[in-house]
CSV table of C-alpha atoms in Angstrom, one decimal:
chain,number,residue,atom,x,y,z
A,1,MET,CA,64.0,-16.3,17.2
A,2,HIS,CA,64.0,-13.1,19.5
A,3,THR,CA,63.9,-11.1,16.3
A,4,SER,CA,60.8,-13.0,15.0
A,5,ILE,CA,59.0,-12.5,18.4
A,6,ARG,CA,59.9,-8.9,18.5
A,7,ALA,CA,58.6,-8.3,14.9
A,8,SER,CA,55.3,-10.1,15.9
A,9,ALA,CA,54.8,-8.0,19.0
A,10,LEU,CA,55.4,-4.8,17.0
A,11,GLY,CA,53.0,-6.0,14.4
A,12,ALA,CA,50.4,-6.6,17.1
A,13,LEU,CA,51.0,-3.2,18.6
A,14,ALA,CA,50.5,-1.5,15.3
A,15,LEU,CA,47.2,-3.5,14.8
A,16,THR,CA,46.0,-2.5,18.2
A,17,ILE,CA,46.6,1.2,17.4
A,18,ALA,CA,45.0,0.9,14.0
A,19,THR,CA,41.9,-0.6,15.4
A,20,GLY,CA,41.4,2.2,18.0
A,21,ALA,CA,42.1,0.3,21.2
A,22,PHE,CA,43.8,3.5,22.5
A,23,ALA,CA,40.8,5.6,21.7
A,24,GLY,CA,40.5,8.6,24.1
A,25,THR,CA,37.6,10.3,25.9
A,26,ILE,CA,36.7,13.9,25.5
A,27,HIS,CA,34.6,15.4,28.2
A,28,VAL,CA,31.9,18.1,27.8
A,29,ALA,CA,30.0,19.9,30.6
A,30,ALA,CA,27.7,22.8,31.0
A,31,ASN,CA,30.2,24.4,33.4
A,32,GLY,CA,33.1,23.7,31.1
A,33,VAL,CA,35.2,26.2,29.2
A,34,ASP,CA,36.2,26.0,25.5
A,35,ALA,CA,39.8,26.8,26.3
A,36,ALA,CA,42.8,25.5,24.4
A,37,GLY,CA,43.3,21.9,25.4
A,38,CYS,CA,39.9,21.5,27.0
A,39,GLY,CA,38.3,18.0,27.2
A,40,SER,CA,39.8,16.3,30.2
A,41,PHE,CA,37.8,15.1,33.1
A,42,ALA,CA,38.9,18.0,35.2
A,43,ALA,CA,38.7,20.7,32.5
A,44,PRO,CA,35.9,19.8,30.2
A,45,CYS,CA,34.8,21.8,27.1
A,46,ARG,CA,31.6,23.8,27.2
A,47,THR,CA,30.3,23.0,23.8
A,48,ILE,CA,29.7,19.7,22.1
A,49,GLY,CA,31.2,21.1,18.9
A,50,ARG,CA,34.4,21.9,20.6
A,51,GLY,CA,34.5,18.4,22.0
A,52,LEU,CA,34.0,16.9,18.6
A,53,GLU,CA,36.7,19.2,17.2
A,54,SER,CA,39.1,18.0,19.8
A,55,ALA,CA,38.3,14.2,19.4
A,56,ARG,CA,40.4,12.0,17.3
A,57,VAL,CA,39.0,9.2,15.1
A,58,ASN,CA,37.3,6.5,17.3
A,59,ASP,CA,37.3,8.7,20.4
A,60,THR,CA,34.4,9.0,22.7
A,61,VAL,CA,32.8,12.4,23.5
A,62,LEU,CA,31.0,12.2,27.0
A,63,VAL,CA,28.5,14.9,27.6
A,64,ARG,CA,27.3,15.6,31.2
A,65,PRO,CA,23.8,16.9,32.0
A,66,GLY,CA,22.9,20.3,30.7
A,67,VAL,CA,21.4,22.2,27.8
A,68,TYR,CA,23.5,22.5,24.6
A,69,GLY,CA,23.1,23.9,21.2
A,70,ASP,CA,20.8,27.0,21.2
A,71,VAL,CA,21.0,27.4,24.9
A,72,ASP,CA,18.9,30.5,25.2
A,73,ARG,CA,16.3,29.2,22.8
A,74,ASN,CA,16.2,32.4,20.7
A,75,GLY,CA,16.6,30.6,17.4
A,76,THR,CA,20.1,31.7,16.7
A,77,LEU,CA,23.5,30.4,17.7
A,78,GLY,CA,26.4,32.5,19.0
A,79,GLY,CA,25.5,33.4,22.5
A,80,VAL,CA,27.5,32.4,25.6
A,81,GLY,CA,28.0,28.7,25.7
A,82,GLU,CA,26.4,28.1,22.5
A,83,GLU,CA,27.6,26.2,19.4
A,84,ILE,CA,29.3,27.7,16.4
A,85,PRO,CA,27.0,27.1,13.5
A,86,THR,CA,28.0,24.9,10.5
A,87,ALA,CA,26.6,25.1,7.0
A,88,LEU,CA,23.9,22.6,7.6
A,89,GLY,CA,23.4,21.9,11.2
A,90,THR,CA,23.8,23.2,14.7
A,91,LEU,CA,26.3,20.3,15.0
A,92,ARG,CA,28.3,18.5,12.3
A,93,ILE,CA,30.0,15.2,12.9
A,94,ALA,CA,32.6,14.6,10.2
A,95,LYS,CA,34.7,11.8,11.8
A,96,PRO,CA,34.0,8.4,13.3
A,97,VAL,CA,33.3,9.0,17.0
A,98,LYS,CA,30.9,8.1,19.7
A,99,LEU,CA,28.9,10.8,21.2
A,100,LEU,CA,27.3,9.7,24.5
A,101,SER,CA,25.7,11.3,27.5
A,102,THR,CA,26.7,10.4,31.1
A,103,SER,CA,23.1,10.7,32.5
A,104,GLY,CA,20.7,9.9,29.7
A,105,ALA,CA,18.3,11.8,27.4
A,106,ALA,CA,16.0,13.3,30.2
A,107,THR,CA,18.8,15.6,31.6
A,108,THR,CA,21.0,16.1,28.4
A,109,VAL,CA,19.3,18.4,25.9
A,110,ILE,CA,20.6,19.6,22.6
A,111,ILE,CA,18.4,22.4,21.0
A,112,GLY,CA,18.8,22.9,17.2
A,113,SER,CA,18.9,26.4,15.7
A,114,ALA,CA,15.8,27.6,13.7
A,115,ASP,CA,18.4,29.3,11.3
A,116,LEU,CA,19.8,25.9,10.3
A,117,SER,CA,18.4,22.8,8.6
A,118,ALA,CA,19.2,20.2,11.3
A,119,THR,CA,20.3,19.9,14.8
A,120,PHE,CA,22.8,17.1,13.8
A,121,GLU,CA,24.3,16.6,10.3
A,122,ILE,CA,26.1,13.2,10.2
A,123,ALA,CA,28.8,13.3,7.5
A,124,SER,CA,31.0,10.4,8.4
A,125,ASN,CA,30.8,6.6,8.6
A,126,GLY,CA,31.2,5.0,12.0
A,127,VAL,CA,29.3,7.5,14.1
A,128,THR,CA,27.3,6.6,17.2
A,129,ILE,CA,24.9,9.0,18.9
A,130,GLY,CA,23.7,7.7,22.2
A,131,GLY,CA,23.0,4.3,23.5
A,132,PRO,CA,20.5,2.9,26.1
A,133,GLY,CA,20.8,5.2,29.1
A,134,GLU,CA,23.4,7.3,27.2
A,135,GLY,CA,21.3,9.3,24.7
A,136,PHE,CA,20.2,12.9,24.3
A,137,THR,CA,17.0,14.8,23.9
A,138,ILE,CA,17.5,16.2,20.4
A,139,VAL,CA,15.1,19.2,19.7
A,140,GLY,CA,14.8,19.7,15.8
A,141,GLY,CA,16.2,22.6,13.9
A,142,ARG,CA,14.5,24.3,11.0
A,143,ASP,CA,13.8,21.0,9.3
A,144,HIS,CA,15.2,17.9,11.0
A,145,GLY,CA,16.5,16.6,14.2
A,146,VAL,CA,19.2,14.4,12.6
A,147,VAL,CA,20.0,14.2,8.9
A,148,THR,CA,22.8,12.1,7.4
A,149,ASP,CA,24.8,11.9,4.3
A,150,ASN,CA,24.9,8.4,2.7
A,151,VAL,CA,26.8,6.7,5.6
A,152,THR,CA,27.4,3.3,7.0
A,153,GLY,CA,28.3,2.0,10.4
A,154,MET,CA,26.2,4.5,12.2
A,155,ARG,CA,24.1,3.9,15.2
A,156,ILE,CA,21.5,6.3,16.7
A,157,ALA,CA,20.2,4.9,20.0
A,158,GLY,CA,18.6,5.8,23.3
A,159,ASN,CA,17.6,9.3,22.2
A,160,VAL,CA,14.4,11.4,22.4
A,161,VAL,CA,14.0,13.1,19.2
A,162,THR,CA,11.2,15.8,18.9
A,163,GLY,CA,10.2,19.2,17.6
A,164,ALA,CA,11.2,19.0,14.0
A,165,PRO,CA,9.1,20.7,11.4
A,166,PHE,CA,9.9,18.0,8.9
A,167,ALA,CA,11.6,14.6,10.1
A,168,GLY,CA,12.9,13.7,13.4
A,169,LEU,CA,15.5,11.4,11.9
A,170,PHE,CA,16.2,11.6,8.2
A,171,VAL,CA,18.7,8.7,7.5
A,172,SER,CA,20.4,7.6,4.2
A,173,SER,CA,22.4,4.4,4.3
A,174,SER,CA,25.3,3.4,2.0
A,175,GLY,CA,25.8,0.1,3.9
A,176,VAL,CA,24.1,-0.7,7.3
A,177,VAL,CA,22.7,1.9,9.7
A,178,GLU,CA,20.9,1.2,13.0
A,179,ILE,CA,18.2,3.4,14.5
A,180,SER,CA,17.2,1.6,17.8
A,181,ASP,CA,15.6,2.3,21.2
A,182,ASN,CA,14.7,5.9,20.5
A,183,ASP,CA,11.5,7.9,21.6
A,184,VAL,CA,10.6,9.9,18.5
A,185,HIS,CA,7.6,12.1,18.9
A,186,GLY,CA,6.3,15.6,18.0
A,187,ASN,CA,7.8,15.9,14.6
A,188,LEU,CA,5.5,17.6,12.1
A,189,GLN,CA,5.9,15.5,8.9
A,190,ALA,CA,7.4,12.3,10.0
A,191,GLY,CA,9.2,10.5,12.9
A,192,ILE,CA,11.8,8.5,11.1
A,193,ILE,CA,12.6,8.4,7.3
A,194,ALA,CA,14.8,5.5,6.2
A,195,MET,CA,16.3,5.5,2.7
A,196,SER,CA,19.2,4.3,0.6
A,197,LEU,CA,20.4,5.0,-2.9
A,198,LEU,CA,21.8,1.5,-3.2
A,199,ASP,CA,19.7,-1.7,-3.6
A,200,SER,CA,22.1,-3.4,-1.1
A,201,ALA,CA,22.1,-0.7,1.5
A,202,ARG,CA,19.7,-0.9,4.5
A,203,VAL,CA,18.5,0.9,7.6
A,204,LEU,CA,17.5,-1.2,10.6
A,205,VAL,CA,14.8,0.6,12.6
A,206,ARG,CA,14.3,-1.5,15.8
A,207,ARG,CA,12.5,-1.1,19.2
A,208,ASN,CA,11.7,2.6,18.8
A,209,LYS,CA,8.7,4.3,20.3
A,210,VAL,CA,7.4,6.4,17.4
A,211,HIS,CA,4.2,8.4,18.4
A,212,SER,CA,2.4,11.7,17.9
A,213,ASN,CA,4.2,12.7,14.6
A,214,GLY,CA,2.7,13.4,11.1
A,215,SER,CA,3.7,10.0,9.7
A,216,GLY,CA,5.5,7.5,12.0
A,217,ILE,CA,8.1,5.5,10.1
A,218,VAL,CA,8.6,6.0,6.4
A,219,SER,CA,10.7,3.1,4.8
A,220,SER,CA,11.7,4.5,1.4
A,221,THR,CA,13.6,3.3,-1.6
A,222,PHE,CA,15.7,1.3,-2.5
A,223,GLY,CA,17.3,-1.1,-0.1
A,224,PRO,CA,16.0,-4.0,2.0
A,225,HIS,CA,15.3,-2.0,5.3
A,226,GLU,CA,14.1,-3.7,8.4
A,227,ILE,CA,11.3,-2.2,10.5
A,228,SER,CA,10.9,-4.4,13.5
A,229,ALA,CA,9.7,-4.4,17.1
A,230,ASN,CA,8.6,-0.8,17.1
A,231,GLU,CA,5.7,0.7,19.1
A,232,ILE,CA,4.0,3.1,16.7
A,233,SER,CA,1.0,5.1,17.9
A,234,ASN,CA,-1.1,8.2,17.6
A,235,ASN,CA,0.6,9.5,14.4
A,236,ALA,CA,-1.8,11.7,12.2
A,237,PHE,CA,-1.2,9.8,8.9
A,238,ASP,CA,0.4,6.4,8.3
A,239,GLY,CA,1.9,4.5,11.3
A,240,ILE,CA,4.3,2.9,8.7
A,241,SER,CA,4.6,3.7,5.1
A,242,VAL,CA,6.7,1.2,3.2
A,243,ALA,CA,7.9,1.5,-0.5
A,244,PHE,CA,7.9,-1.3,-3.0
A,245,ALA,CA,11.3,-2.6,-2.0
A,246,PRO,CA,12.4,-6.0,-0.4
A,247,SER,CA,12.0,-4.6,3.1
A,248,LEU,CA,10.9,-6.5,6.1
A,249,VAL,CA,8.1,-5.0,8.4
A,250,PHE,CA,8.0,-7.4,11.3
A,251,ARG,CA,6.5,-7.6,14.8
A,252,ASN,CA,5.6,-3.9,15.1
A,253,VAL,CA,2.6,-2.8,17.3
A,254,VAL,CA,0.7,-0.3,15.2
A,255,VAL,CA,-2.1,1.4,17.2
A,256,GLY,CA,-4.3,4.5,16.8
A,257,ASN,CA,-2.8,6.2,13.7
A,258,GLY,CA,-4.6,7.7,10.8
A,259,ARG,CA,-3.7,4.5,8.8
A,260,GLY,CA,-1.9,1.5,10.2
A,261,ILE,CA,0.5,0.3,7.4
A,262,SER,CA,0.4,1.5,3.8
A,263,SER,CA,2.5,0.4,0.8
A,264,GLY,CA,2.6,1.9,-2.6
A,265,THR,CA,5.6,4.1,-3.6
A,266,TRP,CA,8.2,3.1,-6.0
A,267,SER,CA,10.5,4.5,-8.8
A,268,PRO,CA,9.6,3.5,-12.4
A,269,ASP,CA,13.2,4.2,-13.3
A,270,ARG,CA,14.4,1.4,-10.9
A,271,PRO,CA,11.9,-1.3,-10.5
A,272,PRO,CA,12.5,-3.4,-7.4
A,273,SER,CA,13.5,-7.0,-7.4
A,274,ALA,CA,10.9,-7.9,-4.7
A,275,GLY,CA,8.3,-6.3,-2.6
A,276,PRO,CA,8.0,-5.8,1.1
A,277,THR,CA,7.1,-8.5,3.5
A,278,ILE,CA,4.7,-7.5,6.3
A,279,ALA,CA,4.6,-10.2,8.9
A,280,ARG,CA,3.4,-10.7,12.5
A,281,ASN,CA,2.5,-7.1,13.1
A,282,THR,CA,-0.4,-6.1,15.5
A,283,ILE,CA,-2.4,-3.5,13.8
A,284,ILE,CA,-5.3,-2.1,16.0
A,285,GLY,CA,-7.6,0.8,16.2
A,286,ASN,CA,-6.4,2.8,13.3
A,287,ARG,CA,-8.9,5.4,12.3
A,288,GLU,CA,-9.1,4.9,8.6
A,289,VAL,CA,-7.8,1.4,7.7
A,290,GLY,CA,-5.5,-1.0,9.2
A,291,LEU,CA,-3.5,-2.1,6.0
A,292,LEU,CA,-3.7,-0.4,2.7
A,293,VAL,CA,-2.0,-2.1,-0.2
A,294,SER,CA,-1.7,-0.1,-3.6
A,295,ALA,CA,-0.7,-1.4,-7.1
A,296,GLY,CA,3.0,-1.8,-7.8
A,297,PRO,CA,5.5,-3.7,-9.9
A,298,VAL,CA,5.9,-6.6,-7.4
A,299,ALA,CA,3.8,-8.3,-4.9
A,300,VAL,CA,3.5,-7.5,-1.2
A,301,LYS,CA,3.8,-10.4,1.1
A,302,LEU,CA,1.3,-10.5,4.0
A,303,ARG,CA,1.9,-13.1,6.7
A,304,GLU,CA,0.3,-13.9,10.2
A,305,ASN,CA,-0.7,-10.3,11.1
A,306,ASN,CA,-3.2,-9.3,13.8
A,307,VAL,CA,-5.6,-6.8,12.3
A,308,TYR,CA,-8.7,-5.7,14.2
A,309,GLY,CA,-10.6,-2.7,15.6
A,310,ASN,CA,-9.6,-0.6,12.6
A,311,GLY,CA,-11.7,1.6,10.3
A,312,ILE,CA,-13.1,3.6,13.2
A,313,ASP,CA,-13.9,6.7,11.2
A,314,PRO,CA,-17.3,6.4,9.2
A,315,GLY,CA,-17.1,6.2,5.5
A,316,TYR,CA,-15.7,3.9,2.8
A,317,PHE,CA,-13.1,2.4,5.1
A,318,ALA,CA,-15.5,1.7,8.1
A,319,ASN,CA,-14.4,-1.5,9.8
A,320,CYS,CA,-11.9,-2.2,7.2
A,321,GLY,CA,-8.8,-4.2,8.3
A,322,LEU,CA,-7.2,-4.6,4.8
A,323,ALA,CA,-7.9,-2.6,1.7
A,324,ASN,CA,-6.7,-4.1,-1.6
A,325,PHE,CA,-6.1,-1.6,-4.5
A,326,THR,CA,-3.3,-3.8,-6.3
A,327,GLY,CA,-5.4,-4.7,-9.3
A,328,MET,CA,-5.2,-8.4,-8.5
A,329,ALA,CA,-6.0,-10.8,-5.7
A,330,LEU,CA,-4.0,-10.4,-2.5
A,331,ILE,CA,-3.0,-13.2,-0.3
A,332,ALA,CA,-3.5,-12.5,3.4
A,333,THR,CA,-3.8,-16.0,4.9
A,334,ASN,CA,-3.2,-16.8,8.6
A,335,THR,CA,-4.3,-13.3,9.7
A,336,TYR,CA,-6.2,-12.9,12.8
A,337,TRP,CA,-9.1,-10.7,12.2
A,338,GLY,CA,-10.4,-10.1,15.8
A,339,ALA,CA,-12.6,-13.1,16.0
A,340,ALA,CA,-12.3,-16.9,15.7
A,341,THR,CA,-14.8,-16.8,12.8
A,342,GLY,CA,-12.4,-14.8,10.5
A,343,PRO,CA,-13.0,-11.5,8.8
A,344,GLY,CA,-16.4,-9.9,8.9
A,345,ALA,CA,-18.5,-7.6,11.0
A,346,ASP,CA,-17.5,-6.3,14.4
A,347,PRO,CA,-15.8,-7.5,16.6
A,348,ALA,CA,-13.8,-8.8,13.5
A,349,ASP,CA,-12.3,-6.4,10.8
A,350,ALA,CA,-13.5,-6.9,7.1
A,351,THR,CA,-11.6,-6.6,3.9
A,352,CYS,CA,-12.4,-3.9,1.3
A,353,GLY,CA,-10.9,-2.1,-1.8
A,354,ASN,CA,-11.4,-2.8,-5.4
A,355,ASP,CA,-9.8,-6.2,-5.6
A,356,PRO,CA,-10.4,-9.6,-3.8
A,357,VAL,CA,-8.4,-10.7,-0.8
A,358,SER,CA,-7.7,-14.4,-0.1
A,359,THR,CA,-8.2,-14.9,3.7
A,360,ILE,CA,-8.5,-18.7,4.2
A,361,PRO,CA,-7.0,-20.2,6.3
A,362,PHE,CA,-7.3,-17.6,8.8
A,363,ALA,CA,-6.0,-17.6,12.4
A,364,THR,CA,-8.5,-18.2,15.1
A,365,ARG,CA,-6.5,-16.5,17.8
A,366,PRO,CA,-3.8,-13.7,17.9
A,367,ASN,CA,-0.4,-14.6,16.2
């Protein structure tokens, strides 16, 4: 009996160790020193890279307020207190760890080197960067703020991501990846690009503020990504661009972009099983058109969106809430067009494009 109890206890202990219950904490601070054995609360490391190197699987690296990465902002690493460059990024995370700040994004800044493609390269499953009140300001490198390999179990949350010449966040999922509660702005080509090479893999893009980029959020092939509850504004091109894949674009507020939401890209080598569902979004005041739907191999489902005040620029799309270029009739019932009388002249939005749109029944008040 005693032997059985002891064996069970040892088994439970082994399971506890295996699941990371004894995961440790590595400390990093602007007044730290990258000496041998650094990382304790009393003797923090100076660089995040050294903290990551010291961390074991499932450890947490806690970063105190300060400037990290390219500290002197001269575009090149190697100065006092700066990171040691990796092949692709200013920082490379190659093991499952949590990287958190102690004081939030406003006071914890990581500046990417202009000599390297990204500020962060994520090359491991199970990585967390930031959280609500625990994030970083990530200033982009030569191309991106954060770029990932095909990873799963990753979470990027609570960060400010800015200043990337290409994409703020360029994320590829091999399972499930979460991008949530970030402020993504000032990235030249796109704020967030979500993609997967597997039909079953997905990126969850939730509750982000994505503004003042080239494009806002790009939901690319091939998986069923979810773009939900984001605030997307003042992007030069598309607020949301969604590929022909079984993605869900749901409850976003899309205001003041070049175009609100557009769909249309797909790979003829891998036709999708279903098209995107675009539902219960509020799409207002976009300069060219609110919704632009192009031809593809499968239908786009539109449900209960609020579409008005779009088509501000003069020309073909003036006052156009929904443009249909699919080559067939498009169903857009239960849409609120800005007036109780349905689509039409101001204050409502109209439909346009080469093909008809079925709008009846329409909503008489916002969804």
